[in-house]
Coordinates of C-alpha atoms (C1' of nucleotides) in Angstrom, one line a residue:
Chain B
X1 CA 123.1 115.4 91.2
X2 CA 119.2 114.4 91.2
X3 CA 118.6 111.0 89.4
X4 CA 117.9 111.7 85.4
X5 CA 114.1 112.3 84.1
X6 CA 114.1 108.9 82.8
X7 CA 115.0 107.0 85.9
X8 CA 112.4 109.3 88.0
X9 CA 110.0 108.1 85.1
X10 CA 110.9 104.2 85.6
X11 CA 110.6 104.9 89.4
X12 CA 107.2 106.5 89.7
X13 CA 106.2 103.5 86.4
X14 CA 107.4 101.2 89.5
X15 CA 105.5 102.3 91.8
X16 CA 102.2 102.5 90.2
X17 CA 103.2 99.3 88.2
X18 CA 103.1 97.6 91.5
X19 CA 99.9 99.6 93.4
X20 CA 97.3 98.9 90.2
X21 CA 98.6 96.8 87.8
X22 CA 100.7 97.3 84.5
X23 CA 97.7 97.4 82.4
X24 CA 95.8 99.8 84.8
X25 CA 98.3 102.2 85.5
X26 CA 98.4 104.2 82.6
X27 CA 101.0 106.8 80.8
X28 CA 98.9 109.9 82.2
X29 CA 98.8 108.1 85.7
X30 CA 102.9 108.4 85.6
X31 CA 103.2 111.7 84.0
X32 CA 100.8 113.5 86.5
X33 CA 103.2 111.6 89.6
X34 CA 105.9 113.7 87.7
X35 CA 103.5 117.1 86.8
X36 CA 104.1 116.6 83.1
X37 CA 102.0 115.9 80.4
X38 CA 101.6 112.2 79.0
X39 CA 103.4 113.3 76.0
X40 CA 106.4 114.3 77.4
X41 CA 107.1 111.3 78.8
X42 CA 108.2 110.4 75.1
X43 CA 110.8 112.5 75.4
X44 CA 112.5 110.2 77.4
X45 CA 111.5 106.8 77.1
X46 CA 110.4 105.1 73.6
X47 CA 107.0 103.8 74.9
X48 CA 105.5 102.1 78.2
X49 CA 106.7 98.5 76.9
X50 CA 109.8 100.1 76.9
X51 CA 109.4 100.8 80.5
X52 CA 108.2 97.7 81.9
X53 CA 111.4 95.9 80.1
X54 CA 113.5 97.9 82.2
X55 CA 112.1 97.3 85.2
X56 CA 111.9 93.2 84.5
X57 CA 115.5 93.1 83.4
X58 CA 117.3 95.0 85.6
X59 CA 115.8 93.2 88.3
X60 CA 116.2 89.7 86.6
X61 CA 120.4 91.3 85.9
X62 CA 121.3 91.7 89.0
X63 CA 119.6 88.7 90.9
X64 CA 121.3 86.9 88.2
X65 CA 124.8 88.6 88.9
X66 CA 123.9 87.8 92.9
X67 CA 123.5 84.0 92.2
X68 CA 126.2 83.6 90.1
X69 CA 128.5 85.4 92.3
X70 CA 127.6 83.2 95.4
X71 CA 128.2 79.7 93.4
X72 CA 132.0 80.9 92.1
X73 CA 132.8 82.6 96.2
X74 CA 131.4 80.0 98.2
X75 CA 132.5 76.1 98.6
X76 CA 130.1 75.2 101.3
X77 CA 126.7 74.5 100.1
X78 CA 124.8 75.1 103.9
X79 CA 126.8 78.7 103.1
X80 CA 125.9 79.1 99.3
X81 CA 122.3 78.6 100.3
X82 CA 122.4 81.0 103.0
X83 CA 123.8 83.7 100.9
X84 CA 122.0 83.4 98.3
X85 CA 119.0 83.8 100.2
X86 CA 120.2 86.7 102.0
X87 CA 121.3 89.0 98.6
X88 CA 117.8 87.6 97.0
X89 CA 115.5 89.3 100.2
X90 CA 118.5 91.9 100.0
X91 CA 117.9 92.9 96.8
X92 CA 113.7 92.5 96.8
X93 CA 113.5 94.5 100.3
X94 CA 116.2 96.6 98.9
X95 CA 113.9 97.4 95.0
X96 CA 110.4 96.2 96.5
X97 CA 107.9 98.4 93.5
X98 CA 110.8 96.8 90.9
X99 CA 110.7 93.4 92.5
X100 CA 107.4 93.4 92.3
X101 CA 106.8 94.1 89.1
X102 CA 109.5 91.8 87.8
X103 CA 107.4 89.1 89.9
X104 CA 103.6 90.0 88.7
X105 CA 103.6 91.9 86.0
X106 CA 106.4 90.2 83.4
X107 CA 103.4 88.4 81.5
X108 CA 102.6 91.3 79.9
X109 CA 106.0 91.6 78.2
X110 CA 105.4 91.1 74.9
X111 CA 106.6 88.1 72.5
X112 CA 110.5 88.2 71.7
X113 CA 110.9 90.0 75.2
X114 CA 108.5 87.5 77.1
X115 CA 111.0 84.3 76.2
X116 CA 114.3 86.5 76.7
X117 CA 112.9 86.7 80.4
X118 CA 111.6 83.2 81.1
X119 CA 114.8 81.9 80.1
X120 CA 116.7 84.3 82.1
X121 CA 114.3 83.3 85.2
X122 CA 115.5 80.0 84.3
X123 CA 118.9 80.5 84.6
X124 CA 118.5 81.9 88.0
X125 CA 116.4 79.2 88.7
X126 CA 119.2 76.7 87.6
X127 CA 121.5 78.5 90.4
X128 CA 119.7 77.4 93.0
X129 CA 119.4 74.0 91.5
X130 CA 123.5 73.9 91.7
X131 CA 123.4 74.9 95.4
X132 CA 120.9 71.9 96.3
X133 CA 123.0 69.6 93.8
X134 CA 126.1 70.7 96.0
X135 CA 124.6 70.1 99.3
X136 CA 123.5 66.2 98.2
X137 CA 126.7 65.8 97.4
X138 CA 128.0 67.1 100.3
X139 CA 125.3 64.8 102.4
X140 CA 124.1 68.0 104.0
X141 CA 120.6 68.5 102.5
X142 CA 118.1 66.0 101.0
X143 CA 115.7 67.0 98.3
X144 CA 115.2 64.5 95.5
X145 CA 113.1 66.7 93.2
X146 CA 115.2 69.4 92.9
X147 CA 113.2 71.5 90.8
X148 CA 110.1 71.5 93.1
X149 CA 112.8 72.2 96.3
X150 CA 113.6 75.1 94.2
X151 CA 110.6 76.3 93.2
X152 CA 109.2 76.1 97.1
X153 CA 112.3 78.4 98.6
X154 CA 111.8 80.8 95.7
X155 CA 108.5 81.2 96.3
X156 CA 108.8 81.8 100.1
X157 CA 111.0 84.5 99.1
X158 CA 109.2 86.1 96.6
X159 CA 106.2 86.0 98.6
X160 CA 107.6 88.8 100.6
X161 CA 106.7 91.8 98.0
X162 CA 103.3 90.9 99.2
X163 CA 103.8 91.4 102.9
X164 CA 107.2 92.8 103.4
X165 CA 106.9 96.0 105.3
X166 CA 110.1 98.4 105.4
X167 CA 108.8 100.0 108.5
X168 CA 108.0 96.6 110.4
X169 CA 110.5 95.5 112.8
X170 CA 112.1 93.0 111.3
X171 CA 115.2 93.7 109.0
X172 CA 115.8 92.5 105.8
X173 CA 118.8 90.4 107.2
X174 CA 116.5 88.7 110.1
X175 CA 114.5 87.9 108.1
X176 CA 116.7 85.9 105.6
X177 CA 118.3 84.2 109.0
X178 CA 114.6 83.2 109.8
X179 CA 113.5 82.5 106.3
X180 CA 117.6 80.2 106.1
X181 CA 116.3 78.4 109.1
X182 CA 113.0 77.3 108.0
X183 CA 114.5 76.5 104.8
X184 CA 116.9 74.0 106.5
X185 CA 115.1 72.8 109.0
X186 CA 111.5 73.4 108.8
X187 CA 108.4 73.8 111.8
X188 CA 109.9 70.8 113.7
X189 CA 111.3 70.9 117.7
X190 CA 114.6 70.6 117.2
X191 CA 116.1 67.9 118.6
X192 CA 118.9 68.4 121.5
X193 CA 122.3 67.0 120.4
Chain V
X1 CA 72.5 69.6 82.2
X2 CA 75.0 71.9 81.0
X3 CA 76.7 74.6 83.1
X4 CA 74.2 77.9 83.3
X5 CA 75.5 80.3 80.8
X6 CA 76.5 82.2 84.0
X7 CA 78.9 79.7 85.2
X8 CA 80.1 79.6 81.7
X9 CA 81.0 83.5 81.8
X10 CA 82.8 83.6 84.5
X11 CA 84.2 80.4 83.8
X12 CA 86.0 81.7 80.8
X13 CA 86.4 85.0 82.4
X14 CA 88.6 83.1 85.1
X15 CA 90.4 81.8 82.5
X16 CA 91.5 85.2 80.7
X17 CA 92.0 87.3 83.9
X18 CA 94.6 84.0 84.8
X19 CA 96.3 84.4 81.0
X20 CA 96.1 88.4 80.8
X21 CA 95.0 89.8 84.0
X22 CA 91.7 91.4 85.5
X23 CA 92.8 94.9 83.5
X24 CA 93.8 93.2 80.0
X25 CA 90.9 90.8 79.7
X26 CA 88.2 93.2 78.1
X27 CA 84.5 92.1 78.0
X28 CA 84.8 91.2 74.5
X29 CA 87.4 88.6 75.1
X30 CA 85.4 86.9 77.3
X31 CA 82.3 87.1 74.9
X32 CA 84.8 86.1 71.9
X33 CA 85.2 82.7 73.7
X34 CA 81.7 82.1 73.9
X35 CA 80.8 83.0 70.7
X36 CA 78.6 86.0 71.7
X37 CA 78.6 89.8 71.8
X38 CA 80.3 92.0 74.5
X39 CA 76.8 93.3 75.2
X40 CA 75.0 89.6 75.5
X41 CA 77.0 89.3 78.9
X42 CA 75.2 91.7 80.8
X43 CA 72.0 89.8 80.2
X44 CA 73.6 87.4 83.2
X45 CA 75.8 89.8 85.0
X46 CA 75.6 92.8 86.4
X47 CA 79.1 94.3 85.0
X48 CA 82.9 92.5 85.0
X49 CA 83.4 93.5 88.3
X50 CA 81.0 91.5 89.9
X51 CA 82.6 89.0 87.9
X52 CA 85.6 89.5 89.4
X53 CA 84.0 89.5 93.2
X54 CA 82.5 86.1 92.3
X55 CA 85.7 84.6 91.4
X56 CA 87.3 85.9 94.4
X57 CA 84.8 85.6 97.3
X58 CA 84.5 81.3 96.2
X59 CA 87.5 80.6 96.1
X60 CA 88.1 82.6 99.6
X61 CA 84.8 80.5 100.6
X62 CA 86.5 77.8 99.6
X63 CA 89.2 78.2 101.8
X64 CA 87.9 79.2 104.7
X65 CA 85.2 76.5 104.5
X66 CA 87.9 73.9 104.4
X67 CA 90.4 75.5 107.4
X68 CA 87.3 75.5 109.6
X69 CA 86.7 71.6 109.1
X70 CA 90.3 70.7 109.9
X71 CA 90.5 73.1 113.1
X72 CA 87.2 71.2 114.1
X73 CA 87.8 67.7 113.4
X74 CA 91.4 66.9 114.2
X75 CA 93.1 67.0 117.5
X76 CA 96.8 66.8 116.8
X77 CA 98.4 69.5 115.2
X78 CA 100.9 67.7 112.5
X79 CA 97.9 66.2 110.9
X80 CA 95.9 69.3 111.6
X81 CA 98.9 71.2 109.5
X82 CA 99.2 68.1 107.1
X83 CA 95.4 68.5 106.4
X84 CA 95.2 72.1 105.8
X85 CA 98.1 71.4 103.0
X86 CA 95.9 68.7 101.2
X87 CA 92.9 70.7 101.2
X88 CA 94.5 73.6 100.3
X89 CA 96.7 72.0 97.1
X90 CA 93.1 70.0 96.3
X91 CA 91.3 73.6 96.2
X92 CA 93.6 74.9 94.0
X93 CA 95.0 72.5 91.7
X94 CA 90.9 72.1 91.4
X95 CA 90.5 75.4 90.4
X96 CA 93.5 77.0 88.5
X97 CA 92.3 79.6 87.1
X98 CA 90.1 81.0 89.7
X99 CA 93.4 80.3 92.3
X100 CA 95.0 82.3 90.3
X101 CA 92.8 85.5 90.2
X102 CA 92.1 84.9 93.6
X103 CA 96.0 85.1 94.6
X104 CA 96.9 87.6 92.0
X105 CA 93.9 90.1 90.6
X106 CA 92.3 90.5 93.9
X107 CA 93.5 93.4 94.2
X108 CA 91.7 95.0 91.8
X109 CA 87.9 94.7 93.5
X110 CA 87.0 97.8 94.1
X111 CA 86.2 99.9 97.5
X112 CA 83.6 97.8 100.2
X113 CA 84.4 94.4 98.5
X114 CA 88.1 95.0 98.5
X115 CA 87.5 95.7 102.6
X116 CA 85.5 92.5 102.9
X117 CA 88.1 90.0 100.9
X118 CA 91.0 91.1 102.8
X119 CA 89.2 90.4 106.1
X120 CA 88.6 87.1 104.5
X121 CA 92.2 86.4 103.9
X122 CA 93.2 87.0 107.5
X123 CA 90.8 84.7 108.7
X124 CA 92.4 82.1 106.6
X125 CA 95.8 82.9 108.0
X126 CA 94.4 83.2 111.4
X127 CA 93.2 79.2 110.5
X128 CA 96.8 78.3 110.0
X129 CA 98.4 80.4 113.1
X130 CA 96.2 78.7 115.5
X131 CA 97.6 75.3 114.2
X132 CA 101.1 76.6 114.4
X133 CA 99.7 77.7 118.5
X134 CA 98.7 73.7 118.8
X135 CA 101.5 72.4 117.8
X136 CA 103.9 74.6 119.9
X137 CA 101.5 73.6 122.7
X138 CA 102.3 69.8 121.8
X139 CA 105.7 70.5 121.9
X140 CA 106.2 69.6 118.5
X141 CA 106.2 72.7 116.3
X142 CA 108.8 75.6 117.3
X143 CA 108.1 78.9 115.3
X144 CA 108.6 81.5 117.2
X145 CA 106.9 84.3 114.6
X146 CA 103.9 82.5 114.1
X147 CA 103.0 85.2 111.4
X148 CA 106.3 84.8 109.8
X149 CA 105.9 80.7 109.9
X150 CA 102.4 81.1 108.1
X151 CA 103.1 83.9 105.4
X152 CA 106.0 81.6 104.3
X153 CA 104.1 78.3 104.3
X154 CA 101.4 79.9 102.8
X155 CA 103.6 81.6 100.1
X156 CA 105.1 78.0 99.5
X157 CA 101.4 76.8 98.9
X158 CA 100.4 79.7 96.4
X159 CA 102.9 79.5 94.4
X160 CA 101.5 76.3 93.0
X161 CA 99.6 78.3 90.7
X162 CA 102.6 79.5 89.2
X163 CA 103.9 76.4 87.9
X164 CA 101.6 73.4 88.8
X165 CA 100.4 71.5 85.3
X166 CA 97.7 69.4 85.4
X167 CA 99.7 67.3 82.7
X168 CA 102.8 67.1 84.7
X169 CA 104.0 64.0 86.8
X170 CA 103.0 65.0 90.2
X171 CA 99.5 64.3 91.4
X172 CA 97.8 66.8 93.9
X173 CA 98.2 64.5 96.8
X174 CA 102.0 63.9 95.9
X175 CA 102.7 67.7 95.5
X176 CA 100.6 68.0 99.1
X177 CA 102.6 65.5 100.9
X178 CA 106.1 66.7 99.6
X179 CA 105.4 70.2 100.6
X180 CA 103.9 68.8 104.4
X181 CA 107.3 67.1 104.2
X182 CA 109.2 70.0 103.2
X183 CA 107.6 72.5 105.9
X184 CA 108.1 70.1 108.7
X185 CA 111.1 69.3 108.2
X186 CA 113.2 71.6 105.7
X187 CA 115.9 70.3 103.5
X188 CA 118.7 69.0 106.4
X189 CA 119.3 65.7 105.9
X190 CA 117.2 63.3 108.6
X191 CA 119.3 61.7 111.3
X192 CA 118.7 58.4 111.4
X193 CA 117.2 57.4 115.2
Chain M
dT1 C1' 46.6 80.3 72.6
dA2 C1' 48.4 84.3 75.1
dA3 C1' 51.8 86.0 78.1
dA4 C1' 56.1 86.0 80.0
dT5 C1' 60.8 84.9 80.1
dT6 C1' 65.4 84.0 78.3
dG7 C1' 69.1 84.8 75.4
dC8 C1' 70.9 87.1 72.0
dC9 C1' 71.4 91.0 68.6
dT10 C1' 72.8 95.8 66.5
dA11 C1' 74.0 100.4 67.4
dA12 C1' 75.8 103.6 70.0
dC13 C1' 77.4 106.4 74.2
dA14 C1' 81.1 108.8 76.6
dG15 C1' 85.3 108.0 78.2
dT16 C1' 90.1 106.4 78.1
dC17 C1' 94.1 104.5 76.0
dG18 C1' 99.1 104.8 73.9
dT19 C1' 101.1 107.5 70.9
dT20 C1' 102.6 111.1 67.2
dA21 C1' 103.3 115.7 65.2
dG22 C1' 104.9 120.0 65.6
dG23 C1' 106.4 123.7 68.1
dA24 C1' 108.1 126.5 72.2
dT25 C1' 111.6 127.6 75.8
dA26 C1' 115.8 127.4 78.2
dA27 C1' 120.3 125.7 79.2
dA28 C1' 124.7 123.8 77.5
dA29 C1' 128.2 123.1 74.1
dC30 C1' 130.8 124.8 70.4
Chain P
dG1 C1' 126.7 134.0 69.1
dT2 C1' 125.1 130.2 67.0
dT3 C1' 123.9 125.6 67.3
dT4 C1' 122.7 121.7 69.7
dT5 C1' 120.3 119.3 73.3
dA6 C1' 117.0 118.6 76.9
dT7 C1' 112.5 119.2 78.4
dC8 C1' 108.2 120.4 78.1
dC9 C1' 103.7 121.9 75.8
dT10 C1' 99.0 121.6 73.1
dA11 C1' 96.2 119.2 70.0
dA12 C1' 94.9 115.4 68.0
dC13 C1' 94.8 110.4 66.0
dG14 C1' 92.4 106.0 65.8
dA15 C1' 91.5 102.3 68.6
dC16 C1' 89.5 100.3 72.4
dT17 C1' 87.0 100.4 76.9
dG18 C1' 82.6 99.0 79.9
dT19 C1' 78.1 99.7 79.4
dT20 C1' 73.1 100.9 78.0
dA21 C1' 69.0 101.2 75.0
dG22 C1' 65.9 99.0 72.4
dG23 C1' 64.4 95.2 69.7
dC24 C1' 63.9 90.4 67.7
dA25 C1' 63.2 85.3 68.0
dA26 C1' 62.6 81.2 70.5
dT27 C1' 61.3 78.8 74.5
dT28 C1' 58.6 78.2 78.7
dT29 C1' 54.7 79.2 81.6
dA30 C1' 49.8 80.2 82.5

DNA sequence: TAAATTGCCTAACAGTCGTTAGGATAAAAC
DNA sequence: GTTTTATCCTAACGACTGTTAGGCAATTTA
């Protein structure tokens, strides 16, 4: 069975979500991808908010569900860290038109959606806090602003919607082995033990 | 002497491309903040997209301006790399709003201009990769993918504009050193020699 | 003092936007 | 065999878009 009208609508929203911009791409843009009319898109969905909602919280659901199931598995934080970062460039090489639009275009959410969001970016956000809290207490990793050690992995993973490239050579789960090694240890010669 | 009404437009304009993006922001907001008419603008611009390449092309300027001076001046590549971080956390945290369109609405200049600011962009990265080259040279850098490496530091650097507040505890040069810290040596707690 | 320039105005243009109303057609369910 | 459901259509709505034309008043230059 083909996916449903509506999910072919989100998908091709995605996409040109992503390409021009929520605010440029607009209803007759998505309808033509599908060779309907505008209107008949309103069959299906209840209005392009509507659409960009779904994209944003499905993506912010299941990296949610991803973090949360790597702090209750995992004791190790070196291996929490790791797998976390390996399901989060799993799921953005995995959904890249969705995971980019979750990442650029969730500002134009409007109001009592806009905070539902931030505060579930939050909460992911506060998952990776744990893992860094874990590893200082393990005597494994040292960051003592936790929230800017956060914010700088996140945003060396999220920066690969902008360059990630499903035909390069690289696979999704090289690079979170590259991307878990710079994490931990950075641009200096290691030293030999 | 006040800022030229010029600097003024696209001063504000900055400012509500940032809030809204390029698409959202119509001429009239930007007028609205100035206490003028939509139409009043185009007695200093040519149209909003130039307004949009003039945002863009300084703060590429900008950039590139500043990469050049570190490559020339400095010898060793940790303070080549520690440089290139200041300068580039000055030029933004300086600048938030037109960072901010420059990381995020660039992608909506249109055809020749589009051409022209990507071309930019590379040479800015190419600024970075040949530090990453010195320093494996020195013998004290190991990154292997040096386009990997510099996407990532990079992406660690633009995110600033994401979440850096003027307001908040963190000076420029603190946030600059934390993040040298960070990229040269990851989160792996520091042997003691 | 006359001429030119600057900075703004009102009015309007052609086009696009998201969306609704109301109806047609075909397949599925009862 | 009738009703429901899914999917699409045309036509149109009011609002908004970037931009131009043409003119008015104040300031600067000659």
């Amino acid at each position: 069975m083909e996916k449903s009208r509506k999910e072919q609508i989100i998908q091709s929203a995605a996409k040109l979500f992503k390409e021009k911009g929520f605010e440029a791409a607009s209803m007759r843009d998505i309808a033509r991808t599908l060779g309907i009319e505008a209107a008949s898109l309103y069959s299906h969905i209840k209005s392009k908010d509507e659409i960009l909602e779904l994209i944003c919280f499905r993506t912010a659901d299941e990296l949610i569900k991803a973090i949360d199931e790597v702090n209750d598995l995992y004791f190790n934080a070196e291996e929490k860290l790791s797998m976390a970062i390996k399901n989060h460039v799993k799921i953005i090489t995995e959904n890249l038109d969705s995971s980019s639009v979750f990442l650029r275009e969730w500002r134009h959410l409007t109001k009592p959606k806009l905070k539902e969001f931030i505060s579930l970016r939050d909460r992911y956000e506060n998952g990776f806090k744990q893992i860094l809290v874990n590893g200082e207490n393990e005597n494994v990793f040292d960051a003592p602003d936790k929230k800017f050690a956060v914010l700088t992995i996140l945003s060396a993973l999220n920066w690969l919607t902008e360059w990630y490239n499903p035909n390069g050579k690289m696979t999704p789960d090289e690079i979170a082995e590259h991307l878990t090694e710079f994490i931990l240890t950075g641009l200096r010669v290691k030293s030999v033990v």
